[in-house]
Amino acid sequence: MNDDGLRGKVFLVTGSGRGLGAALALAAGAEKARVVVNCLRDTRAADVVAAEVVRVGGEALPVRADVADFDAARALVDRVLAKWGRVDVLVNTVGAFNWDRLVEGGPSEGRRVVATTPACVCHMCRLVVPHMRERRFGRIVNFAAVGAAATLGEPQMAAYSAAKAGVVALSRALALEEARCGITVNVVSPGLLKDETGNKAAAAADALLGDRVPVGHAGRAVDVVRAVLFFASPAADFVTGQVVEVAGGSRL
């Protein structure tokens, strides 16, 4: 990546029709990137995000695809390559979540959570890396969770914790495999984030839970966005296989 940062770079964010993924898409658009806005179902929301990306100065390609399905993920990547010819930055935000004790959840639910998150990351990396190799340049950022790098667990989140620890292990292995090919692979693990929708009940919960965070409050989406943009920037050209926890000092 040159000194122009993300300008003109193809920036693919899975799960970017809403939430953190949408925030990342908009931030990349503001840096004049070509942004792929991926959604699972809500094409209207993805179109809104894509329009906003264009409004702030970027280019946008909204694509509906379930990246947990390899064929759908391949069709997504093929559309990007057909339009822009490459993928410079891949950010994998998609994953499954549940909140239940391990022995009280059904076996199919446990399998879904443990299998889906690493599968999404694996599919997208498998499809994008060969094209990055050809150009000897690529930046991959995968989302995990606080504590995943140390295989820490959280009650009622056993399957989720296992899945995110798997993402960290996969990322570190891929970083070593592709290090000589100009490709870096890093991980961002978001902690407790504020609900920024204006919901009063959610805001009250944020204030209560913020006491668990050493800095005394929950984070914001922009805190996570900054970490991702660092890994995608020239400042991180010599950084790979690393995990950054954006959690205000919290380990869980």
JSON list of C-alpha atoms in Angstrom, two decimals:
[
{"chain": "A", "resi": 1, "resn": "MET", "atom": "CA", "xyz": [0.00, 0.00, 0.00]},
{"chain": "A", "resi": 2, "resn": "ASN", "atom": "CA", "xyz": [1.33, 3.43, -0.89]},
{"chain": "A", "resi": 3, "resn": "ASP", "atom": "CA", "xyz": [1.16, 6.67, 1.04]},
{"chain": "A", "resi": 4, "resn": "ASP", "atom": "CA", "xyz": [-2.36, 7.30, -0.26]},
{"chain": "A", "resi": 5, "resn": "GLY", "atom": "CA", "xyz": [-3.58, 4.85, 2.38]},
{"chain": "A", "resi": 6, "resn": "LEU", "atom": "CA", "xyz": [-6.93, 3.36, 1.39]},
{"chain": "A", "resi": 7, "resn": "ARG", "atom": "CA", "xyz": [-7.57, 5.66, -1.56]},
{"chain": "A", "resi": 8, "resn": "GLY", "atom": "CA", "xyz": [-8.62, 3.46, -4.48]},
{"chain": "A", "resi": 9, "resn": "LYS", "atom": "CA", "xyz": [-8.08, 0.25, -2.53]},
{"chain": "A", "resi": 10, "resn": "VAL", "atom": "CA", "xyz": [-10.71, -2.49, -2.71]},
{"chain": "A", "resi": 11, "resn": "PHE", "atom": "CA", "xyz": [-11.98, -2.96, 0.84]},
{"chain": "A", "resi": 12, "resn": "LEU", "atom": "CA", "xyz": [-14.25, -5.99, 1.39]},
{"chain": "A", "resi": 13, "resn": "VAL", "atom": "CA", "xyz": [-16.10, -6.13, 4.72]},
{"chain": "A", "resi": 14, "resn": "THR", "atom": "CA", "xyz": [-18.29, -9.14, 5.43]},
{"chain": "A", "resi": 15, "resn": "GLY", "atom": "CA", "xyz": [-21.41, -8.39, 7.45]},
{"chain": "A", "resi": 16, "resn": "SER", "atom": "CA", "xyz": [-21.28, -4.69, 6.62]},
{"chain": "A", "resi": 17, "resn": "GLY", "atom": "CA", "xyz": [-24.97, -4.01, 6.16]},
{"chain": "A", "resi": 18, "resn": "ARG", "atom": "CA", "xyz": [-25.27, -2.92, 9.77]},
{"chain": "A", "resi": 19, "resn": "GLY", "atom": "CA", "xyz": [-23.42, -2.50, 13.08]},
{"chain": "A", "resi": 20, "resn": "LEU", "atom": "CA", "xyz": [-19.64, -2.55, 13.24]},
{"chain": "A", "resi": 21, "resn": "GLY", "atom": "CA", "xyz": [-19.36, -3.76, 9.66]},
{"chain": "A", "resi": 22, "resn": "ALA", "atom": "CA", "xyz": [-21.33, -0.77, 8.42]},
{"chain": "A", "resi": 23, "resn": "ALA", "atom": "CA", "xyz": [-19.19, 1.58, 10.51]},
{"chain": "A", "resi": 24, "resn": "LEU", "atom": "CA", "xyz": [-16.08, 0.10, 8.89]},
{"chain": "A", "resi": 25, "resn": "ALA", "atom": "CA", "xyz": [-17.55, 0.43, 5.41]},
{"chain": "A", "resi": 26, "resn": "LEU", "atom": "CA", "xyz": [-18.31, 4.10, 5.99]},
{"chain": "A", "resi": 27, "resn": "ALA", "atom": "CA", "xyz": [-14.86, 4.78, 7.42]},
{"chain": "A", "resi": 28, "resn": "ALA", "atom": "CA", "xyz": [-13.22, 3.14, 4.40]},
{"chain": "A", "resi": 29, "resn": "GLY", "atom": "CA", "xyz": [-15.47, 5.15, 2.11]},
{"chain": "A", "resi": 30, "resn": "ALA", "atom": "CA", "xyz": [-14.36, 8.34, 3.82]},
{"chain": "A", "resi": 31, "resn": "GLU", "atom": "CA", "xyz": [-10.79, 7.31, 2.96]},
{"chain": "A", "resi": 32, "resn": "LYS", "atom": "CA", "xyz": [-11.83, 7.11, -0.74]},
{"chain": "A", "resi": 33, "resn": "ALA", "atom": "CA", "xyz": [-11.75, 3.30, -0.86]},
{"chain": "A", "resi": 34, "resn": "ARG", "atom": "CA", "xyz": [-13.78, 1.04, -3.10]},
{"chain": "A", "resi": 35, "resn": "VAL", "atom": "CA", "xyz": [-15.99, -0.69, -0.56]},
{"chain": "A", "resi": 36, "resn": "VAL", "atom": "CA", "xyz": [-17.83, -4.00, -0.85]},
{"chain": "A", "resi": 37, "resn": "VAL", "atom": "CA", "xyz": [-20.91, -3.87, 1.40]},
{"chain": "A", "resi": 38, "resn": "ASN", "atom": "CA", "xyz": [-21.94, -7.44, 2.19]},
{"chain": "A", "resi": 39, "resn": "CYS", "atom": "CA", "xyz": [-25.19, -8.45, 3.86]},
{"chain": "A", "resi": 40, "resn": "LEU", "atom": "CA", "xyz": [-26.86, -11.75, 4.66]},
{"chain": "A", "resi": 41, "resn": "ARG", "atom": "CA", "xyz": [-30.50, -10.81, 4.02]},
{"chain": "A", "resi": 42, "resn": "ASP", "atom": "CA", "xyz": [-31.30, -7.12, 4.37]},
{"chain": "A", "resi": 43, "resn": "THR", "atom": "CA", "xyz": [-30.43, -5.74, 0.95]},
{"chain": "A", "resi": 44, "resn": "ARG", "atom": "CA", "xyz": [-32.24, -2.49, 1.70]},
{"chain": "A", "resi": 45, "resn": "ALA", "atom": "CA", "xyz": [-29.92, -1.79, 4.65]},
{"chain": "A", "resi": 46, "resn": "ALA", "atom": "CA", "xyz": [-26.88, -2.67, 2.52]},
{"chain": "A", "resi": 47, "resn": "ASP", "atom": "CA", "xyz": [-28.05, -0.30, -0.20]},
{"chain": "A", "resi": 48, "resn": "VAL", "atom": "CA", "xyz": [-28.39, 2.48, 2.38]},
{"chain": "A", "resi": 49, "resn": "VAL", "atom": "CA", "xyz": [-24.85, 1.86, 3.62]},
{"chain": "A", "resi": 50, "resn": "ALA", "atom": "CA", "xyz": [-23.55, 1.75, 0.05]},
{"chain": "A", "resi": 51, "resn": "ALA", "atom": "CA", "xyz": [-25.21, 5.07, -0.75]},
{"chain": "A", "resi": 52, "resn": "GLU", "atom": "CA", "xyz": [-23.63, 6.61, 2.32]},
{"chain": "A", "resi": 53, "resn": "VAL", "atom": "CA", "xyz": [-20.21, 5.26, 1.30]},
{"chain": "A", "resi": 54, "resn": "VAL", "atom": "CA", "xyz": [-20.59, 7.06, -2.01]},
{"chain": "A", "resi": 55, "resn": "ARG", "atom": "CA", "xyz": [-21.80, 10.23, -0.28]},
{"chain": "A", "resi": 56, "resn": "VAL", "atom": "CA", "xyz": [-18.64, 10.42, 1.87]},
{"chain": "A", "resi": 57, "resn": "GLY", "atom": "CA", "xyz": [-16.36, 10.00, -1.14]},
{"chain": "A", "resi": 58, "resn": "GLY", "atom": "CA", "xyz": [-15.89, 6.29, -1.77]},
{"chain": "A", "resi": 59, "resn": "GLU", "atom": "CA", "xyz": [-17.18, 3.79, -4.30]},
{"chain": "A", "resi": 60, "resn": "ALA", "atom": "CA", "xyz": [-19.53, 1.00, -3.26]},
{"chain": "A", "resi": 61, "resn": "LEU", "atom": "CA", "xyz": [-20.70, -2.43, -4.36]},
{"chain": "A", "resi": 62, "resn": "PRO", "atom": "CA", "xyz": [-23.52, -3.89, -2.25]},
{"chain": "A", "resi": 63, "resn": "VAL", "atom": "CA", "xyz": [-23.71, -7.70, -2.44]},
{"chain": "A", "resi": 64, "resn": "ARG", "atom": "CA", "xyz": [-26.01, -10.11, -0.67]},
{"chain": "A", "resi": 65, "resn": "ALA", "atom": "CA", "xyz": [-24.19, -13.36, 0.22]},
{"chain": "A", "resi": 66, "resn": "ASP", "atom": "CA", "xyz": [-24.10, -15.88, 3.05]},
{"chain": "A", "resi": 67, "resn": "VAL", "atom": "CA", "xyz": [-20.35, -16.25, 3.49]},
{"chain": "A", "resi": 68, "resn": "ALA", "atom": "CA", "xyz": [-20.86, -19.32, 5.70]},
{"chain": "A", "resi": 69, "resn": "ASP", "atom": "CA", "xyz": [-21.71, -21.08, 2.43]},
{"chain": "A", "resi": 70, "resn": "PHE", "atom": "CA", "xyz": [-18.62, -21.59, 0.28]},
{"chain": "A", "resi": 71, "resn": "ASP", "atom": "CA", "xyz": [-20.40, -21.28, -3.07]},
{"chain": "A", "resi": 72, "resn": "ALA", "atom": "CA", "xyz": [-22.09, -18.04, -1.99]},
{"chain": "A", "resi": 73, "resn": "ALA", "atom": "CA", "xyz": [-18.78, -16.69, -0.72]},
{"chain": "A", "resi": 74, "resn": "ARG", "atom": "CA", "xyz": [-17.14, -17.58, -4.03]},
{"chain": "A", "resi": 75, "resn": "ALA", "atom": "CA", "xyz": [-19.91, -15.79, -5.95]},
{"chain": "A", "resi": 76, "resn": "LEU", "atom": "CA", "xyz": [-19.30, -12.70, -3.77]},
{"chain": "A", "resi": 77, "resn": "VAL", "atom": "CA", "xyz": [-15.57, -12.68, -4.48]},
{"chain": "A", "resi": 78, "resn": "ASP", "atom": "CA", "xyz": [-16.20, -13.29, -8.19]},
{"chain": "A", "resi": 79, "resn": "ARG", "atom": "CA", "xyz": [-18.46, -10.21, -8.35]},
{"chain": "A", "resi": 80, "resn": "VAL", "atom": "CA", "xyz": [-15.80, -8.08, -6.69]},
{"chain": "A", "resi": 81, "resn": "LEU", "atom": "CA", "xyz": [-13.10, -9.32, -9.06]},
{"chain": "A", "resi": 82, "resn": "ALA", "atom": "CA", "xyz": [-15.35, -8.76, -12.06]},
{"chain": "A", "resi": 83, "resn": "LYS", "atom": "CA", "xyz": [-15.94, -5.14, -11.04]},
{"chain": "A", "resi": 84, "resn": "TRP", "atom": "CA", "xyz": [-12.60, -4.07, -9.59]},
{"chain": "A", "resi": 85, "resn": "GLY", "atom": "CA", "xyz": [-10.13, -6.86, -10.43]},
{"chain": "A", "resi": 86, "resn": "ARG", "atom": "CA", "xyz": [-8.71, -7.38, -6.95]},
{"chain": "A", "resi": 87, "resn": "VAL", "atom": "CA", "xyz": [-9.24, -7.36, -3.19]},
{"chain": "A", "resi": 88, "resn": "ASP", "atom": "CA", "xyz": [-6.69, -5.32, -1.24]},
{"chain": "A", "resi": 89, "resn": "VAL", "atom": "CA", "xyz": [-8.23, -5.48, 2.24]},
{"chain": "A", "resi": 90, "resn": "LEU", "atom": "CA", "xyz": [-10.48, -8.21, 3.63]},
{"chain": "A", "resi": 91, "resn": "VAL", "atom": "CA", "xyz": [-12.21, -7.68, 6.97]},
{"chain": "A", "resi": 92, "resn": "ASN", "atom": "CA", "xyz": [-14.11, -10.68, 8.34]},
{"chain": "A", "resi": 93, "resn": "THR", "atom": "CA", "xyz": [-16.71, -9.55, 10.87]},
{"chain": "A", "resi": 94, "resn": "VAL", "atom": "CA", "xyz": [-19.32, -12.29, 10.35]},
{"chain": "A", "resi": 95, "resn": "GLY", "atom": "CA", "xyz": [-19.89, -14.93, 13.00]},
{"chain": "A", "resi": 96, "resn": "ALA", "atom": "CA", "xyz": [-22.58, -16.76, 14.95]},
{"chain": "A", "resi": 97, "resn": "PHE", "atom": "CA", "xyz": [-23.49, -16.02, 18.57]},
{"chain": "A", "resi": 98, "resn": "ASN", "atom": "CA", "xyz": [-25.55, -17.62, 21.29]},
{"chain": "A", "resi": 99, "resn": "TRP", "atom": "CA", "xyz": [-26.06, -17.09, 25.02]},
{"chain": "A", "resi": 100, "resn": "ASP", "atom": "CA", "xyz": [-26.63, -20.35, 26.86]},
{"chain": "A", "resi": 101, "resn": "ARG", "atom": "CA", "xyz": [-24.96, -22.86, 29.12]},
{"chain": "A", "resi": 102, "resn": "LEU", "atom": "CA", "xyz": [-23.25, -25.52, 27.06]},
{"chain": "A", "resi": 103, "resn": "VAL", "atom": "CA", "xyz": [-25.26, -28.47, 28.43]},
{"chain": "A", "resi": 104, "resn": "GLU", "atom": "CA", "xyz": [-28.58, -26.62, 28.18]},
{"chain": "A", "resi": 105, "resn": "GLY", "atom": "CA", "xyz": [-28.30, -25.67, 24.52]},
{"chain": "A", "resi": 106, "resn": "GLY", "atom": "CA", "xyz": [-29.18, -28.15, 21.80]},
{"chain": "A", "resi": 107, "resn": "PRO", "atom": "CA", "xyz": [-26.36, -29.98, 19.98]},
{"chain": "A", "resi": 108, "resn": "SER", "atom": "CA", "xyz": [-27.30, -28.39, 16.67]},
{"chain": "A", "resi": 109, "resn": "GLU", "atom": "CA", "xyz": [-26.98, -24.90, 18.17]},
{"chain": "A", "resi": 110, "resn": "GLY", "atom": "CA", "xyz": [-23.54, -25.65, 19.55]},
{"chain": "A", "resi": 111, "resn": "ARG", "atom": "CA", "xyz": [-22.40, -27.01, 16.21]},
{"chain": "A", "resi": 112, "resn": "ARG", "atom": "CA", "xyz": [-23.80, -23.96, 14.44]},
{"chain": "A", "resi": 113, "resn": "VAL", "atom": "CA", "xyz": [-21.87, -21.50, 16.59]},
{"chain": "A", "resi": 114, "resn": "VAL", "atom": "CA", "xyz": [-18.59, -23.44, 16.69]},
{"chain": "A", "resi": 115, "resn": "ALA", "atom": "CA", "xyz": [-18.64, -24.17, 12.96]},
{"chain": "A", "resi": 116, "resn": "THR", "atom": "CA", "xyz": [-20.02, -20.97, 11.44]},
{"chain": "A", "resi": 117, "resn": "THR", "atom": "CA", "xyz": [-17.53, -18.35, 12.60]},
{"chain": "A", "resi": 118, "resn": "PRO", "atom": "CA", "xyz": [-14.29, -20.14, 11.62]},
{"chain": "A", "resi": 119, "resn": "ALA", "atom": "CA", "xyz": [-15.96, -21.34, 8.40]},
{"chain": "A", "resi": 120, "resn": "CYS", "atom": "CA", "xyz": [-16.80, -17.77, 7.33]},
{"chain": "A", "resi": 121, "resn": "VAL", "atom": "CA", "xyz": [-13.21, -16.68, 7.91]},
{"chain": "A", "resi": 122, "resn": "CYS", "atom": "CA", "xyz": [-11.77, -19.78, 6.26]},
{"chain": "A", "resi": 123, "resn": "HIS", "atom": "CA", "xyz": [-13.97, -19.48, 3.16]},
{"chain": "A", "resi": 124, "resn": "MET", "atom": "CA", "xyz": [-13.19, -15.83, 2.57]},
{"chain": "A", "resi": 125, "resn": "CYS", "atom": "CA", "xyz": [-9.46, -16.18, 3.14]},
{"chain": "A", "resi": 126, "resn": "ARG", "atom": "CA", "xyz": [-9.25, -19.27, 0.93]},
{"chain": "A", "resi": 127, "resn": "LEU", "atom": "CA", "xyz": [-10.96, -17.38, -1.90]},
{"chain": "A", "resi": 128, "resn": "VAL", "atom": "CA", "xyz": [-9.12, -14.06, -1.58]},
{"chain": "A", "resi": 129, "resn": "VAL", "atom": "CA", "xyz": [-5.56, -15.06, -0.70]},
{"chain": "A", "resi": 130, "resn": "PRO", "atom": "CA", "xyz": [-4.62, -16.52, -4.13]},
{"chain": "A", "resi": 131, "resn": "HIS", "atom": "CA", "xyz": [-5.45, -13.17, -5.76]},
{"chain": "A", "resi": 132, "resn": "MET", "atom": "CA", "xyz": [-3.50, -11.30, -3.10]},
{"chain": "A", "resi": 133, "resn": "ARG", "atom": "CA", "xyz": [-0.53, -13.59, -3.75]},
{"chain": "A", "resi": 134, "resn": "GLU", "atom": "CA", "xyz": [-0.57, -12.70, -7.45]},
{"chain": "A", "resi": 135, "resn": "ARG", "atom": "CA", "xyz": [-0.17, -9.02, -6.57]},
{"chain": "A", "resi": 136, "resn": "ARG", "atom": "CA", "xyz": [2.07, -9.72, -3.57]},
{"chain": "A", "resi": 137, "resn": "PHE", "atom": "CA", "xyz": [-0.09, -7.51, -1.44]},
{"chain": "A", "resi": 138, "resn": "GLY", "atom": "CA", "xyz": [-3.00, -8.06, 0.93]},
{"chain": "A", "resi": 139, "resn": "ARG", "atom": "CA", "xyz": [-4.32, -7.04, 4.32]},
{"chain": "A", "resi": 140, "resn": "ILE", "atom": "CA", "xyz": [-6.62, -9.37, 6.23]},
{"chain": "A", "resi": 141, "resn": "VAL", "atom": "CA", "xyz": [-8.25, -8.43, 9.53]},
{"chain": "A", "resi": 142, "resn": "ASN", "atom": "CA", "xyz": [-10.39, -10.99, 11.35]},
{"chain": "A", "resi": 143, "resn": "PHE", "atom": "CA", "xyz": [-12.73, -10.30, 14.24]},
{"chain": "A", "resi": 144, "resn": "ALA", "atom": "CA", "xyz": [-12.44, -12.37, 17.42]},
{"chain": "A", "resi": 145, "resn": "ALA", "atom": "CA", "xyz": [-13.44, -11.52, 20.99]},
{"chain": "A", "resi": 146, "resn": "VAL", "atom": "CA", "xyz": [-11.76, -10.32, 24.18]},
{"chain": "A", "resi": 147, "resn": "GLY", "atom": "CA", "xyz": [-10.02, -13.24, 25.85]},
{"chain": "A", "resi": 148, "resn": "ALA", "atom": "CA", "xyz": [-9.92, -15.40, 22.72]},
{"chain": "A", "resi": 149, "resn": "ALA", "atom": "CA", "xyz": [-6.16, -15.04, 22.27]},
{"chain": "A", "resi": 150, "resn": "ALA", "atom": "CA", "xyz": [-5.57, -16.49, 25.75]},
{"chain": "A", "resi": 151, "resn": "THR", "atom": "CA", "xyz": [-8.41, -19.03, 25.36]},
{"chain": "A", "resi": 152, "resn": "LEU", "atom": "CA", "xyz": [-10.28, -17.45, 28.24]},
{"chain": "A", "resi": 153, "resn": "GLY", "atom": "CA", "xyz": [-13.96, -18.30, 28.53]},
{"chain": "A", "resi": 154, "resn": "GLU", "atom": "CA", "xyz": [-17.11, -16.55, 29.67]},
{"chain": "A", "resi": 155, "resn": "PRO", "atom": "CA", "xyz": [-20.04, -18.32, 31.35]},
{"chain": "A", "resi": 156, "resn": "GLN", "atom": "CA", "xyz": [-22.93, -19.06, 28.99]},
{"chain": "A", "resi": 157, "resn": "MET", "atom": "CA", "xyz": [-20.66, -18.42, 26.02]},
{"chain": "A", "resi": 158, "resn": "ALA", "atom": "CA", "xyz": [-18.73, -21.70, 25.74]},
{"chain": "A", "resi": 159, "resn": "ALA", "atom": "CA", "xyz": [-19.42, -22.34, 22.05]},
{"chain": "A", "resi": 160, "resn": "TYR", "atom": "CA", "xyz": [-18.85, -18.71, 21.12]},
{"chain": "A", "resi": 161, "resn": "SER", "atom": "CA", "xyz": [-15.58, -18.61, 23.08]},
{"chain": "A", "resi": 162, "resn": "ALA", "atom": "CA", "xyz": [-14.37, -21.76, 21.32]},
{"chain": "A", "resi": 163, "resn": "ALA", "atom": "CA", "xyz": [-15.27, -20.34, 17.91]},
{"chain": "A", "resi": 164, "resn": "LYS", "atom": "CA", "xyz": [-13.43, -17.06, 18.49]},
{"chain": "A", "resi": 165, "resn": "ALA", "atom": "CA", "xyz": [-10.35, -18.83, 19.86]},
{"chain": "A", "resi": 166, "resn": "GLY", "atom": "CA", "xyz": [-10.39, -20.81, 16.63]},
{"chain": "A", "resi": 167, "resn": "VAL", "atom": "CA", "xyz": [-10.37, -17.58, 14.62]},
{"chain": "A", "resi": 168, "resn": "VAL", "atom": "CA", "xyz": [-7.26, -16.41, 16.48]},
{"chain": "A", "resi": 169, "resn": "ALA", "atom": "CA", "xyz": [-5.43, -19.70, 15.87]},
{"chain": "A", "resi": 170, "resn": "LEU", "atom": "CA", "xyz": [-6.43, -19.71, 12.20]},
{"chain": "A", "resi": 171, "resn": "SER", "atom": "CA", "xyz": [-5.28, -16.11, 11.78]},
{"chain": "A", "resi": 172, "resn": "ARG", "atom": "CA", "xyz": [-1.90, -16.69, 13.38]},
{"chain": "A", "resi": 173, "resn": "ALA", "atom": "CA", "xyz": [-1.28, -19.78, 11.24]},
{"chain": "A", "resi": 174, "resn": "LEU", "atom": "CA", "xyz": [-2.32, -17.99, 8.04]},
{"chain": "A", "resi": 175, "resn": "ALA", "atom": "CA", "xyz": [-0.11, -15.03, 8.94]},
{"chain": "A", "resi": 176, "resn": "LEU", "atom": "CA", "xyz": [2.90, -17.34, 9.01]},
{"chain": "A", "resi": 177, "resn": "GLU", "atom": "CA", "xyz": [1.90, -19.14, 5.81]},
{"chain": "A", "resi": 178, "resn": "GLU", "atom": "CA", "xyz": [1.51, -15.92, 3.81]},
{"chain": "A", "resi": 179, "resn": "ALA", "atom": "CA", "xyz": [4.19, -13.71, 5.39]},
{"chain": "A", "resi": 180, "resn": "ARG", "atom": "CA", "xyz": [6.56, -14.06, 2.41]},
{"chain": "A", "resi": 181, "resn": "CYS", "atom": "CA", "xyz": [3.77, -13.19, -0.03]},
{"chain": "A", "resi": 182, "resn": "GLY", "atom": "CA", "xyz": [3.21, -9.60, 1.06]},
{"chain": "A", "resi": 183, "resn": "ILE", "atom": "CA", "xyz": [0.05, -10.52, 2.97]},
{"chain": "A", "resi": 184, "resn": "THR", "atom": "CA", "xyz": [-0.51, -9.63, 6.60]},
{"chain": "A", "resi": 185, "resn": "VAL", "atom": "CA", "xyz": [-3.16, -11.25, 8.80]},
{"chain": "A", "resi": 186, "resn": "ASN", "atom": "CA", "xyz": [-4.18, -9.72, 12.11]},
{"chain": "A", "resi": 187, "resn": "VAL", "atom": "CA", "xyz": [-7.04, -9.88, 14.60]},
{"chain": "A", "resi": 188, "resn": "VAL", "atom": "CA", "xyz": [-9.17, -7.25, 16.30]},
{"chain": "A", "resi": 189, "resn": "SER", "atom": "CA", "xyz": [-11.08, -8.33, 19.40]},
{"chain": "A", "resi": 190, "resn": "PRO", "atom": "CA", "xyz": [-13.80, -5.84, 20.38]},
{"chain": "A", "resi": 191, "resn": "GLY", "atom": "CA", "xyz": [-14.87, -5.56, 24.00]},
{"chain": "A", "resi": 192, "resn": "LEU", "atom": "CA", "xyz": [-18.00, -4.02, 25.46]},
{"chain": "A", "resi": 193, "resn": "LEU", "atom": "CA", "xyz": [-19.30, -1.31, 23.13]},
{"chain": "A", "resi": 194, "resn": "LYS", "atom": "CA", "xyz": [-21.91, 1.35, 23.73]},
{"chain": "A", "resi": 195, "resn": "ASP", "atom": "CA", "xyz": [-25.32, 1.04, 22.16]},
{"chain": "A", "resi": 196, "resn": "GLU", "atom": "CA", "xyz": [-25.37, 4.10, 19.90]},
{"chain": "A", "resi": 197, "resn": "THR", "atom": "CA", "xyz": [-28.98, 3.75, 18.72]},
{"chain": "A", "resi": 198, "resn": "GLY", "atom": "CA", "xyz": [-30.38, 6.12, 21.35]},
{"chain": "A", "resi": 199, "resn": "ASN", "atom": "CA", "xyz": [-32.19, 3.34, 23.20]},
{"chain": "A", "resi": 200, "resn": "LYS", "atom": "CA", "xyz": [-32.47, 4.49, 26.85]},
{"chain": "A", "resi": 201, "resn": "ALA", "atom": "CA", "xyz": [-32.62, 0.98, 28.33]},
{"chain": "A", "resi": 202, "resn": "ALA", "atom": "CA", "xyz": [-29.53, -0.05, 26.39]},
{"chain": "A", "resi": 203, "resn": "ALA", "atom": "CA", "xyz": [-27.73, 3.13, 27.48]},
{"chain": "A", "resi": 204, "resn": "ALA", "atom": "CA", "xyz": [-28.51, 2.33, 31.13]},
{"chain": "A", "resi": 205, "resn": "ALA", "atom": "CA", "xyz": [-27.16, -1.20, 30.68]},
{"chain": "A", "resi": 206, "resn": "ASP", "atom": "CA", "xyz": [-24.02, 0.20, 29.08]},
{"chain": "A", "resi": 207, "resn": "ALA", "atom": "CA", "xyz": [-23.45, 2.46, 32.08]},
{"chain": "A", "resi": 208, "resn": "LEU", "atom": "CA", "xyz": [-23.85, -0.47, 34.49]},
{"chain": "A", "resi": 209, "resn": "LEU", "atom": "CA", "xyz": [-21.62, -2.83, 32.53]},
{"chain": "A", "resi": 210, "resn": "GLY", "atom": "CA", "xyz": [-19.06, -0.07, 32.05]},
{"chain": "A", "resi": 211, "resn": "ASP", "atom": "CA", "xyz": [-18.04, -0.60, 35.67]},
{"chain": "A", "resi": 212, "resn": "ARG", "atom": "CA", "xyz": [-16.45, -3.89, 34.54]},
{"chain": "A", "resi": 213, "resn": "VAL", "atom": "CA", "xyz": [-14.09, -2.00, 32.22]},
{"chain": "A", "resi": 214, "resn": "PRO", "atom": "CA", "xyz": [-10.89, -0.63, 33.79]},
{"chain": "A", "resi": 215, "resn": "VAL", "atom": "CA", "xyz": [-11.19, 2.69, 31.95]},
{"chain": "A", "resi": 216, "resn": "GLY", "atom": "CA", "xyz": [-14.69, 3.07, 33.45]},
{"chain": "A", "resi": 217, "resn": "HIS", "atom": "CA", "xyz": [-16.90, 3.03, 30.38]},
{"chain": "A", "resi": 218, "resn": "ALA", "atom": "CA", "xyz": [-17.83, 1.02, 27.33]},
{"chain": "A", "resi": 219, "resn": "GLY", "atom": "CA", "xyz": [-16.12, 1.63, 24.02]},
{"chain": "A", "resi": 220, "resn": "ARG", "atom": "CA", "xyz": [-17.50, 2.99, 20.77]},
{"chain": "A", "resi": 221, "resn": "ALA", "atom": "CA", "xyz": [-17.67, 1.58, 17.28]},
{"chain": "A", "resi": 222, "resn": "VAL", "atom": "CA", "xyz": [-15.09, 4.16, 16.18]},
{"chain": "A", "resi": 223, "resn": "ASP", "atom": "CA", "xyz": [-12.56, 2.65, 18.61]},
{"chain": "A", "resi": 224, "resn": "VAL", "atom": "CA", "xyz": [-12.78, -0.67, 16.77]},
{"chain": "A", "resi": 225, "resn": "VAL", "atom": "CA", "xyz": [-12.75, 1.02, 13.39]},
{"chain": "A", "resi": 226, "resn": "ARG", "atom": "CA", "xyz": [-9.47, 2.79, 14.22]},
{"chain": "A", "resi": 227, "resn": "ALA", "atom": "CA", "xyz": [-7.80, -0.52, 15.10]},
{"chain": "A", "resi": 228, "resn": "VAL", "atom": "CA", "xyz": [-8.91, -2.10, 11.82]},
{"chain": "A", "resi": 229, "resn": "LEU", "atom": "CA", "xyz": [-7.78, 0.89, 9.77]},
{"chain": "A", "resi": 230, "resn": "PHE", "atom": "CA", "xyz": [-4.39, 0.74, 11.49]},
{"chain": "A", "resi": 231, "resn": "PHE", "atom": "CA", "xyz": [-3.89, -2.86, 10.38]},
{"chain": "A", "resi": 232, "resn": "ALA", "atom": "CA", "xyz": [-4.94, -1.88, 6.85]},
{"chain": "A", "resi": 233, "resn": "SER", "atom": "CA", "xyz": [-2.60, 1.12, 6.74]},
{"chain": "A", "resi": 234, "resn": "PRO", "atom": "CA", "xyz": [1.07, 1.48, 5.74]},
{"chain": "A", "resi": 235, "resn": "ALA", "atom": "CA", "xyz": [1.86, 1.96, 9.45]},
{"chain": "A", "resi": 236, "resn": "ALA", "atom": "CA", "xyz": [1.21, -1.79, 9.92]},
{"chain": "A", "resi": 237, "resn": "ASP", "atom": "CA", "xyz": [3.19, -3.08, 6.94]},
{"chain": "A", "resi": 238, "resn": "PHE", "atom": "CA", "xyz": [5.57, -4.89, 9.32]},
{"chain": "A", "resi": 239, "resn": "VAL", "atom": "CA", "xyz": [2.84, -6.19, 11.64]},
{"chain": "A", "resi": 240, "resn": "THR", "atom": "CA", "xyz": [1.30, -9.64, 11.19]},
{"chain": "A", "resi": 241, "resn": "GLY", "atom": "CA", "xyz": [-0.08, -12.44, 13.33]},
{"chain": "A", "resi": 242, "resn": "GLN", "atom": "CA", "xyz": [-1.08, -10.00, 16.08]},
{"chain": "A", "resi": 243, "resn": "VAL", "atom": "CA", "xyz": [-4.21, -9.60, 18.20]},
{"chain": "A", "resi": 244, "resn": "VAL", "atom": "CA", "xyz": [-5.42, -6.21, 19.45]},
{"chain": "A", "resi": 245, "resn": "GLU", "atom": "CA", "xyz": [-8.10, -6.16, 22.13]},
{"chain": "A", "resi": 246, "resn": "VAL", "atom": "CA", "xyz": [-10.15, -2.97, 21.88]},
{"chain": "A", "resi": 247, "resn": "ALA", "atom": "CA", "xyz": [-11.65, -3.32, 25.33]},
{"chain": "A", "resi": 248, "resn": "GLY", "atom": "CA", "xyz": [-10.50, -0.55, 27.64]},
{"chain": "A", "resi": 249, "resn": "GLY", "atom": "CA", "xyz": [-8.20, -2.92, 29.53]},
{"chain": "A", "resi": 250, "resn": "SER", "atom": "CA", "xyz": [-10.87, -5.58, 30.15]},
{"chain": "A", "resi": 251, "resn": "ARG", "atom": "CA", "xyz": [-9.91, -9.21, 29.60]},
{"chain": "A", "resi": 252, "resn": "LEU", "atom": "CA", "xyz": [-13.48, -10.57, 29.49]}
]
